[in-house]
GROMACS .gro file of C-alpha atoms in nm:
model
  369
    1UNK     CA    1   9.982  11.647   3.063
    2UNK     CA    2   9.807  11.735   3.408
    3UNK     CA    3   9.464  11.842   3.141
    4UNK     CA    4   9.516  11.474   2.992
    5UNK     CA    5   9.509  11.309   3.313
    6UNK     CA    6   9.212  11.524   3.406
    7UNK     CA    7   9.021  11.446   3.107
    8UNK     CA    8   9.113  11.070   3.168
    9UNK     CA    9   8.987  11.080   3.479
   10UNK     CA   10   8.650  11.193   3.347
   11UNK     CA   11   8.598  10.963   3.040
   12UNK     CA   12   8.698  10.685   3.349
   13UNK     CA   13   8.471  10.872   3.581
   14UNK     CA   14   8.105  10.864   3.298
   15UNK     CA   15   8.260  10.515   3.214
   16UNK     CA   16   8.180  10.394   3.565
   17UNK     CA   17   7.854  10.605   3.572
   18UNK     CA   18   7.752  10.417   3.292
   19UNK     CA   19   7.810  10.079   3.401
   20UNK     CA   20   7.610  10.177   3.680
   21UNK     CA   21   7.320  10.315   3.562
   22UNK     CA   22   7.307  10.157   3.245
   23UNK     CA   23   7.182   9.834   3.476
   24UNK     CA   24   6.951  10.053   3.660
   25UNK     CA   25   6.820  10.269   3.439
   26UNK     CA   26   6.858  10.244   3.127
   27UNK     CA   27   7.182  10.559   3.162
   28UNK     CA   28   6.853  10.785   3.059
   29UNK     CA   29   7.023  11.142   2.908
   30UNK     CA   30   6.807  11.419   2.709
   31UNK     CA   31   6.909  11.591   2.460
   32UNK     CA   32   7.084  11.901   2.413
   33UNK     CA   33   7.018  12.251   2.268
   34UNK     CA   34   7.150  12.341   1.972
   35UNK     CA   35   7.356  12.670   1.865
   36UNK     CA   36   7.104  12.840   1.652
   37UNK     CA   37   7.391  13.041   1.488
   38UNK     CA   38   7.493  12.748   1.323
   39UNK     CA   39   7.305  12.644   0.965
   40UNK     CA   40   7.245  12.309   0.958
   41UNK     CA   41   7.214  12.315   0.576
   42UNK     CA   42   7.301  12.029   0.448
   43UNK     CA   43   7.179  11.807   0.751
   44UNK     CA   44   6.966  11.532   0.674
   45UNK     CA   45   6.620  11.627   0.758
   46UNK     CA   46   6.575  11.323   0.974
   47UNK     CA   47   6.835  11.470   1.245
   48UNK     CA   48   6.698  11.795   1.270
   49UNK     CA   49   6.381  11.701   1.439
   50UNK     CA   50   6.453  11.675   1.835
   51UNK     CA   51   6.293  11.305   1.837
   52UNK     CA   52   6.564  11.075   1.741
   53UNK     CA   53   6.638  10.813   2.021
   54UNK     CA   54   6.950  10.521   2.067
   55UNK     CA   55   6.972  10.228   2.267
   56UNK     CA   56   7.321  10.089   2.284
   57UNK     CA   57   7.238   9.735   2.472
   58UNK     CA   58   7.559   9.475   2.528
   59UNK     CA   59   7.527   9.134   2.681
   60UNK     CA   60   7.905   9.163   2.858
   61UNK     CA   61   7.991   9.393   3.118
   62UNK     CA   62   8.127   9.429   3.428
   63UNK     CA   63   8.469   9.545   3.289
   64UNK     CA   64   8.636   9.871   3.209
   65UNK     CA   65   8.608   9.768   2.794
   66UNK     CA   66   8.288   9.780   2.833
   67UNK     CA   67   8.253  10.109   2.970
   68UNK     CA   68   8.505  10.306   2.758
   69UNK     CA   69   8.294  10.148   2.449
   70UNK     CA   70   7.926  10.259   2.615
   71UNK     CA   71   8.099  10.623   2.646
   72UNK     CA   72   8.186  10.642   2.319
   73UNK     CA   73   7.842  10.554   2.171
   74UNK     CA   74   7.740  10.766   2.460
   75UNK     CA   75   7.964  11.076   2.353
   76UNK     CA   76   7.940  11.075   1.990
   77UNK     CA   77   7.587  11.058   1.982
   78UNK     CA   78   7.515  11.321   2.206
   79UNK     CA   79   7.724  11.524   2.025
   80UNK     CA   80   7.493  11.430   1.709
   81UNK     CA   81   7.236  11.611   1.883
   82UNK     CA   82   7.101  11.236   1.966
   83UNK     CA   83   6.957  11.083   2.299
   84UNK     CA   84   7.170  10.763   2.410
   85UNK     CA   85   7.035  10.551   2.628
   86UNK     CA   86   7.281  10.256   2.750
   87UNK     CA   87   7.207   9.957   2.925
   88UNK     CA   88   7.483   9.608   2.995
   89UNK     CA   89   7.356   9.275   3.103
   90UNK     CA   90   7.713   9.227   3.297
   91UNK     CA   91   7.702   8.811   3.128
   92UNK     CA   92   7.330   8.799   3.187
   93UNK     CA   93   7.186   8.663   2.887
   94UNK     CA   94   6.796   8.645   2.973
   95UNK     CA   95   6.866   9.038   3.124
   96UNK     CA   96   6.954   9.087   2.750
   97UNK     CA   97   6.716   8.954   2.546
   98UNK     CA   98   6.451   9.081   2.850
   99UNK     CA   99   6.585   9.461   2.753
  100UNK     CA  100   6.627   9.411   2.353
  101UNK     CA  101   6.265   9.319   2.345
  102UNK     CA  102   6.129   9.627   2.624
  103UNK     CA  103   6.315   9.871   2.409
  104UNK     CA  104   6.121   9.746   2.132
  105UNK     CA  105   5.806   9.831   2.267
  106UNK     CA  106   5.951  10.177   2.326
  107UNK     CA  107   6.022  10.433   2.111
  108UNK     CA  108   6.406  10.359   1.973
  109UNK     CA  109   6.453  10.479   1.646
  110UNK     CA  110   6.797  10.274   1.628
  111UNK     CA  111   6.987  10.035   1.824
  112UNK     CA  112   7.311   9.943   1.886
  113UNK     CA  113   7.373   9.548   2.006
  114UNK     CA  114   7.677   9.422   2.125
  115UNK     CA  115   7.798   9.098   2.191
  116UNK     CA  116   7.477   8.928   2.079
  117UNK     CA  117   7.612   8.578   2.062
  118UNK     CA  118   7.328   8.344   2.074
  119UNK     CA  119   7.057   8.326   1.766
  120UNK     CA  120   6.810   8.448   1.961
  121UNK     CA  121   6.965   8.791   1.907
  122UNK     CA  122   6.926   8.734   1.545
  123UNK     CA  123   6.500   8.660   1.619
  124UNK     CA  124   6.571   8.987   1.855
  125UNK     CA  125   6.716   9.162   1.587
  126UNK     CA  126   6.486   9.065   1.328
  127UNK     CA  127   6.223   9.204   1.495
  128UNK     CA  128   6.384   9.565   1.578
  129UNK     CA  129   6.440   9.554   1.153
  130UNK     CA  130   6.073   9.436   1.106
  131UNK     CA  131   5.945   9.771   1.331
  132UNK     CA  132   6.186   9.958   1.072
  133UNK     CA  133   6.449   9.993   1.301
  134UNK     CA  134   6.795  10.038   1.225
  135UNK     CA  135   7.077   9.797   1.357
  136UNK     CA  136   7.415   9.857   1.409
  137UNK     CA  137   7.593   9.493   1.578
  138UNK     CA  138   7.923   9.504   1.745
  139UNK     CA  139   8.119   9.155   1.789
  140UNK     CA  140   7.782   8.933   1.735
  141UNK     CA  141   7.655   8.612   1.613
  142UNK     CA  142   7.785   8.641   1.283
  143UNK     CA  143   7.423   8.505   1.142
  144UNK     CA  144   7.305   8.856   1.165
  145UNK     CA  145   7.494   8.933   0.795
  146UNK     CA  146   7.162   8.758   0.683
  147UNK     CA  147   6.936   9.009   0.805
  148UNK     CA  148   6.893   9.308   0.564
  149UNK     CA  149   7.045   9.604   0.696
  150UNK     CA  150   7.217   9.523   0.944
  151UNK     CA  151   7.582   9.633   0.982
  152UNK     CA  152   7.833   9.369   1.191
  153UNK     CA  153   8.122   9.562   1.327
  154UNK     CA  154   8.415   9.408   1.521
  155UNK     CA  155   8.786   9.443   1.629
  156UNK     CA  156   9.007   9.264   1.357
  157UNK     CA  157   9.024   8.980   1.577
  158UNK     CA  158   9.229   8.733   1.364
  159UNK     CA  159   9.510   9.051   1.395
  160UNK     CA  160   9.494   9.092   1.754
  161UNK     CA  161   9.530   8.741   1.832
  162UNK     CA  162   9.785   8.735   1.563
  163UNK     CA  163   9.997   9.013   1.705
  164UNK     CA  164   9.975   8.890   2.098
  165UNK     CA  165  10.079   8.501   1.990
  166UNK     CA  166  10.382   8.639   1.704
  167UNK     CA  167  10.524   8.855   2.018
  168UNK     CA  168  10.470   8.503   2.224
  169UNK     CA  169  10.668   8.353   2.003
  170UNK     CA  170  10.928   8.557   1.950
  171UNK     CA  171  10.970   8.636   2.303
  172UNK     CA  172  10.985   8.258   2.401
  173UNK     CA  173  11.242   8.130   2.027
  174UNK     CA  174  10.914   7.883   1.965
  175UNK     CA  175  10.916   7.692   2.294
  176UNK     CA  176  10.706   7.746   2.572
  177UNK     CA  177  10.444   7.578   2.813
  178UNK     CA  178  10.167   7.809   2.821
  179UNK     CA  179   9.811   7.870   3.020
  180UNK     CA  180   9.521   7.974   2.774
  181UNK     CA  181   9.279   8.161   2.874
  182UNK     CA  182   8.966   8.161   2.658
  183UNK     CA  183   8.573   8.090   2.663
  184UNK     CA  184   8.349   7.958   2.337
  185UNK     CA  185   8.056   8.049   2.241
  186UNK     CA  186   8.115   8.437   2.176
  187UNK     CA  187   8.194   8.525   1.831
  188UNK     CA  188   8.507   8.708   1.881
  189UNK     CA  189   8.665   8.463   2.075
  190UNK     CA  190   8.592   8.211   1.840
  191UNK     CA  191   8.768   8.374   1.588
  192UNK     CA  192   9.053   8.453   1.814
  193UNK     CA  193   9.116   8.085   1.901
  194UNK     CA  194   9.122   7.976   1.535
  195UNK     CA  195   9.458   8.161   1.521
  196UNK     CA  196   9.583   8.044   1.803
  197UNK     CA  197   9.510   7.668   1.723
  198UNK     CA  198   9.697   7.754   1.392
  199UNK     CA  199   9.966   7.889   1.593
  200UNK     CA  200  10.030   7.587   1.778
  201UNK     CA  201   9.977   7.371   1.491
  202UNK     CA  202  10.279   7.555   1.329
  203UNK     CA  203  10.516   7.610   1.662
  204UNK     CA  204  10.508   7.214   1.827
  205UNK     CA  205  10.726   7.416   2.083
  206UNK     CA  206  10.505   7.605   2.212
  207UNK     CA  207  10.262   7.349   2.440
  208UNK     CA  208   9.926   7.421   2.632
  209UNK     CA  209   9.926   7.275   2.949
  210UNK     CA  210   9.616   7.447   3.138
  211UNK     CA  211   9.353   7.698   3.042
  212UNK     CA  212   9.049   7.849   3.188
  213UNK     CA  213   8.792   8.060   3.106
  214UNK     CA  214   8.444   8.211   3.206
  215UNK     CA  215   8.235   8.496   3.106
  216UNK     CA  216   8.094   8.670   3.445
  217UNK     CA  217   8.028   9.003   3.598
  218UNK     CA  218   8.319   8.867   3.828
  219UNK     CA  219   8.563   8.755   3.578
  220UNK     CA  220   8.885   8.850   3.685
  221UNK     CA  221   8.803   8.730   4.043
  222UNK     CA  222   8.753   8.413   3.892
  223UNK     CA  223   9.036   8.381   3.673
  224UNK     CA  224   9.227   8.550   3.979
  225UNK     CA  225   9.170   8.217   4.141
  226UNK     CA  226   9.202   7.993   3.883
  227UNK     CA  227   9.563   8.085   3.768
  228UNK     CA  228   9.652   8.117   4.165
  229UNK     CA  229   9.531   7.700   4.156
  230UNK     CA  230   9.783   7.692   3.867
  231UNK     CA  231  10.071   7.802   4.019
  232UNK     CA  232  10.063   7.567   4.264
  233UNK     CA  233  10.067   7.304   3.986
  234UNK     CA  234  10.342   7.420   3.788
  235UNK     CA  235  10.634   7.593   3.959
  236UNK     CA  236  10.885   7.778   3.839
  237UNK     CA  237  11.054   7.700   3.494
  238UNK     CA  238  10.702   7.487   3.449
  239UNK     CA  239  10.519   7.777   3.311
  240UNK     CA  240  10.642   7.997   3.105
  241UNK     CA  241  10.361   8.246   2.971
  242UNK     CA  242   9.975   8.279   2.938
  243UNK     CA  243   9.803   8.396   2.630
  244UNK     CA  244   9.472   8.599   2.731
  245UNK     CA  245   9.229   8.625   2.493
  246UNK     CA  246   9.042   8.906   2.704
  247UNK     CA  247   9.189   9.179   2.940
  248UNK     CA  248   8.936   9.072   3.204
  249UNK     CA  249   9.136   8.712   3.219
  250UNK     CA  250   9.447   8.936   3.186
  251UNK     CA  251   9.375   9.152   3.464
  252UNK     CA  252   9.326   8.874   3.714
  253UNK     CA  253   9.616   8.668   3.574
  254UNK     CA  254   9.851   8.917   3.631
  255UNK     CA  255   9.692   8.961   4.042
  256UNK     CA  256   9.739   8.632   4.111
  257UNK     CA  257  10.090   8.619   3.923
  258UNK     CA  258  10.172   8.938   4.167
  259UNK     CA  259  10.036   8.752   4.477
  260UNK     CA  260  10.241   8.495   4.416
  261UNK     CA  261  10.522   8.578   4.322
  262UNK     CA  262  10.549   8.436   4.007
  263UNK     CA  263  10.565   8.756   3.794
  264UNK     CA  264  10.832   8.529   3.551
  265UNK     CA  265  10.548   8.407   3.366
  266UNK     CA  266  10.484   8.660   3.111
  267UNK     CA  267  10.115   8.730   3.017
  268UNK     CA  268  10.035   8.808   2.622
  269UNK     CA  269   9.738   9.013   2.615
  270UNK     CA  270   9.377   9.109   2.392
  271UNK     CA  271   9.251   9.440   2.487
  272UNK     CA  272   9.322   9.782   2.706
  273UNK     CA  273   9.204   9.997   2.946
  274UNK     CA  274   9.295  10.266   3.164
  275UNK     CA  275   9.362   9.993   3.430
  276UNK     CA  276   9.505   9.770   3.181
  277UNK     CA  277   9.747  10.027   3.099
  278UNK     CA  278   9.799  10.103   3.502
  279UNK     CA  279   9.889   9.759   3.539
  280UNK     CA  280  10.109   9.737   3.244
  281UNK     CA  281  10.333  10.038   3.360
  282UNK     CA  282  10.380   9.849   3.675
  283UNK     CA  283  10.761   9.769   3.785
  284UNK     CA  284  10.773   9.423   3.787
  285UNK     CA  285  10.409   9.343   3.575
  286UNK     CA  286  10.440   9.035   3.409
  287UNK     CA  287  10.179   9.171   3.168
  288UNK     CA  288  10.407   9.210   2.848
  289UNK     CA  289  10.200   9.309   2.578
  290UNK     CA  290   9.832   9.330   2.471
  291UNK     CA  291   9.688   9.342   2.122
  292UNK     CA  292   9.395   9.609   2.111
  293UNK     CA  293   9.163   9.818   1.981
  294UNK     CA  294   9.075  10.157   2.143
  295UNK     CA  295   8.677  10.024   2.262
  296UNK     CA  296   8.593  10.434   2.284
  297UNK     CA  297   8.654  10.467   1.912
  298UNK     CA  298   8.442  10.155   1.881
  299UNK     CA  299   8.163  10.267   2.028
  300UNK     CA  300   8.201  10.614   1.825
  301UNK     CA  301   8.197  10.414   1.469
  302UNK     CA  302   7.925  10.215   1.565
  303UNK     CA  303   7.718  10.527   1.655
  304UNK     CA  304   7.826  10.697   1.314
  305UNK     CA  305   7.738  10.366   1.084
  306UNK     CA  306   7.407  10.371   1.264
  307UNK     CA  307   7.346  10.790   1.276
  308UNK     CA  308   7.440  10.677   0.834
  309UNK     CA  309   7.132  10.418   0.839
  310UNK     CA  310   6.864  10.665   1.000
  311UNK     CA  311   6.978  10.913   0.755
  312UNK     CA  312   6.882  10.645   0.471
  313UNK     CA  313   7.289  10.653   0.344
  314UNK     CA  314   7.475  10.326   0.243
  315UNK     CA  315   7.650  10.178   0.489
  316UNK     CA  316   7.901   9.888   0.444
  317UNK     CA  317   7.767   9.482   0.585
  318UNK     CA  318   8.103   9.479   0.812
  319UNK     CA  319   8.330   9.661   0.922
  320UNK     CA  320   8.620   9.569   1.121
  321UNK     CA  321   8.851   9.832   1.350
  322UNK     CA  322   9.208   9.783   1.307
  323UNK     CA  323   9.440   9.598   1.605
  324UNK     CA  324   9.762   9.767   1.749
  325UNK     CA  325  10.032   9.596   1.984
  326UNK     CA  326  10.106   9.823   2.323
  327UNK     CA  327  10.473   9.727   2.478
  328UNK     CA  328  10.524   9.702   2.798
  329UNK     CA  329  10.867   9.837   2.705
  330UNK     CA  330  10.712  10.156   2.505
  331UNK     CA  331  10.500  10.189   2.802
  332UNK     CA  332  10.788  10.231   3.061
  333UNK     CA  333  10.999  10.460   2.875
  334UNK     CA  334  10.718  10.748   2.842
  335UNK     CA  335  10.808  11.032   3.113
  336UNK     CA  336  10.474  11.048   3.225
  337UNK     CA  337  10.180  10.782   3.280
  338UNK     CA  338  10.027  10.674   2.993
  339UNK     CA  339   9.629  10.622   2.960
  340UNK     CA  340   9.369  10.523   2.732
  341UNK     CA  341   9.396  10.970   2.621
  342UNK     CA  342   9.777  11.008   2.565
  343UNK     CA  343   9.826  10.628   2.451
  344UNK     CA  344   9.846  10.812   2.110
  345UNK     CA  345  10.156  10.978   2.165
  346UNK     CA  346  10.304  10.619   2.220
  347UNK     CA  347  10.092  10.458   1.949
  348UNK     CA  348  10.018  10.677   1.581
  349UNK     CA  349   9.659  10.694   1.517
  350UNK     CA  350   9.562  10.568   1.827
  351UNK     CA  351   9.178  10.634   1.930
  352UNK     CA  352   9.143  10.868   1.622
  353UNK     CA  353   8.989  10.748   1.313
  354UNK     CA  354   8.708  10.975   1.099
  355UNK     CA  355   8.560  10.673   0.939
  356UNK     CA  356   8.170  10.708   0.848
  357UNK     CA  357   8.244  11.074   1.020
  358UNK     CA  358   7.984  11.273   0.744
  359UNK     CA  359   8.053  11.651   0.672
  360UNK     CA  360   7.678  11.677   0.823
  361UNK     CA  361   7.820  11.529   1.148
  362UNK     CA  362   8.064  11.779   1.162
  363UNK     CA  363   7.799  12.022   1.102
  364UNK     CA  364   7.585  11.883   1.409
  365UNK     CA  365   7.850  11.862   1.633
  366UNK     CA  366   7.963  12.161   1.595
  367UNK     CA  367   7.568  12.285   1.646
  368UNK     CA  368   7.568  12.102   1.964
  369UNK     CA  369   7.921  12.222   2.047
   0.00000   0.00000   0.00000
């Protein structure tokens, strides 16, 4: 257990690094040297020259999701034998487009683009395919399907928001007043509140009375604030959960709910992190449940699909990771603390998943072993 921790600790610790210099620098690594002893027959030609370069680029940031899914890009394609260079926007959208298009001009032989909502990604992302780049999108304007060869990848979001609001709704016997809190305009979350207007359409019991939501490098300090404003609208027995459609709503939520003493109203999560799962664990959290995806494995798939497209394989148009419910209750009963490494002794299959995982990746990984 002590070696998990440890190794959580590190994943956490490159996380951070990444966040960091991701926005100054581009997270710049070079590549390794590979074990010579090793034949790397049957490795596309393409990956054993020492040239190939990513860029993993994502609009959103600011949160630990974010990280955990730059280190897995980060991870598995270093242990491709690839350079990975990260950068986040942290909600900045002409910071995004600004680095999309300078990574153009550089020499990328791939790129990975997350949460690309607008259509100017899709002119971006032309472009990258019109150099002969290949493209690899994670939760995206979903106009990019219309650009040849580019692969959309996302979390089964119709599940997650499925699982969080059937919990909700069993918890509460079908009648509740709830807080929402969502924002449009990103593709995921669009998708996300589909199901959950469906779910009210089909529980009348279970009412919206507030919501809030804003996408920011701050926005759990915002939603912090906004739910505190809440409270003071509705006391108790006036509010009896809040769905949130993002852990960075969840994690303020559950602050404020803390601060005030209101930890009664029961929060129904999307998404996990090590300090998501902290806070979970937490005597007393009112943070119930959260549907989720492990964004480490995300980033790994997303690296694989696009390591498939540079070596000229077939690769699928979507692909979507599948959604898991993590319980409070599960949570507590584990002797020791659980994080986003030993989650899978709580949850089968959890963070593991060889999909798009080639026998010639093995073979390179075990070169740059």
């Amino acid at each position: 257990m002590k070696r998990n921790l440890l190794k959580s600790v590190l994943v956490s610790t490159l996380a951070a690094s990444l966040l960091l210099t991701g926005c100054a620098s581009g997270g710049e690594t070079k590549k390794a040297s590979g074990n010579k002893n090793v034949s790397l027959e049957g490795v596309p030609e393409k990956f054993k020259s020492d040239k190939l370069k990513i860029k993993v680029i994502r609009k959103i940031g600011g949160d630990d999701h974010t990280a955990q899914f730059l280190a897995g890009a980060k991870e598995e394609g270093e242990a491709l034998g690839l350079q990975v260079d990260v950068f986040t926007a942290n909600g900045d959208t002409a910071k995004f487009h600004d680095a999309i298009n300078q990574a153009l001009d550089q020499d990328y032989d791939g790129f990975i683009i997350s949460h690309g909502d607008d259509d100017a990604t899709v002119n971006d992302v032309k472009k990258i395919v019109e150099k002969g780049k290949s493209v690899v999108t994670f939760d995206s304007n979903p106009k990019l399907a219309e650009v040849e060869g580019v692969t959309l990848t996302s979390q089964d979001d119709e599940a997650l928001a499925t699982l969080a609001l059937d919990q909700l709704v069993k918890d509460t016997k079908g009648k509740a007043n709830i807080a929402y809190l969502w924002v449009d305009g990103f593709p995921p979350m669009v998708r996300r509140n589909k199901v959950y207007q469906d779910v009210l359409s089909k529980n009348p019991g279970i009412k919206e009375v507030e919501r809030f939501g804003v996408a920011a490098a701050d926005t759990s300090v915002q939603t912090q604030n906004a739910v505190a404003a809440m409270l003071n609208k509705y006391p108790k027995g006036k509010l009896d959960a809040i769905f949130a459609t993002w852990d960075a709503f969840a994690i303020g939520a559950a602050r404020a709910l803390k601060e005030a003493g209101r930890e009664e109203v029961k929060i129904y999560g999307i998404d996990v992190s090590n300090a998501d799962l902290q806070e979970i664990q937490r005597k007393g959290s009112a943070w119930k449940y959260t549907a989720a995806v492990d964004p480490k494995l995300i980033g790994a798939v997303d690296l694989r699909l696009l390591a498939k497209k540079l070596a000229g394989e077939e690769t699928p148009k979507t692909y979507d990771l599948e959604a898991s419910l993590v319980s409070q209750d599960n949570l507590q009963k584990s002797k020791d603390p659980v994080n986003m490494v030993n989650l899978s002794k709580i949850i089968s299959g959890w963070g593991q998943s060889d999909a798009f995982e080639e026998d010639w990746m093995k073979t390179l990984k075990k070169y740059y072993k």
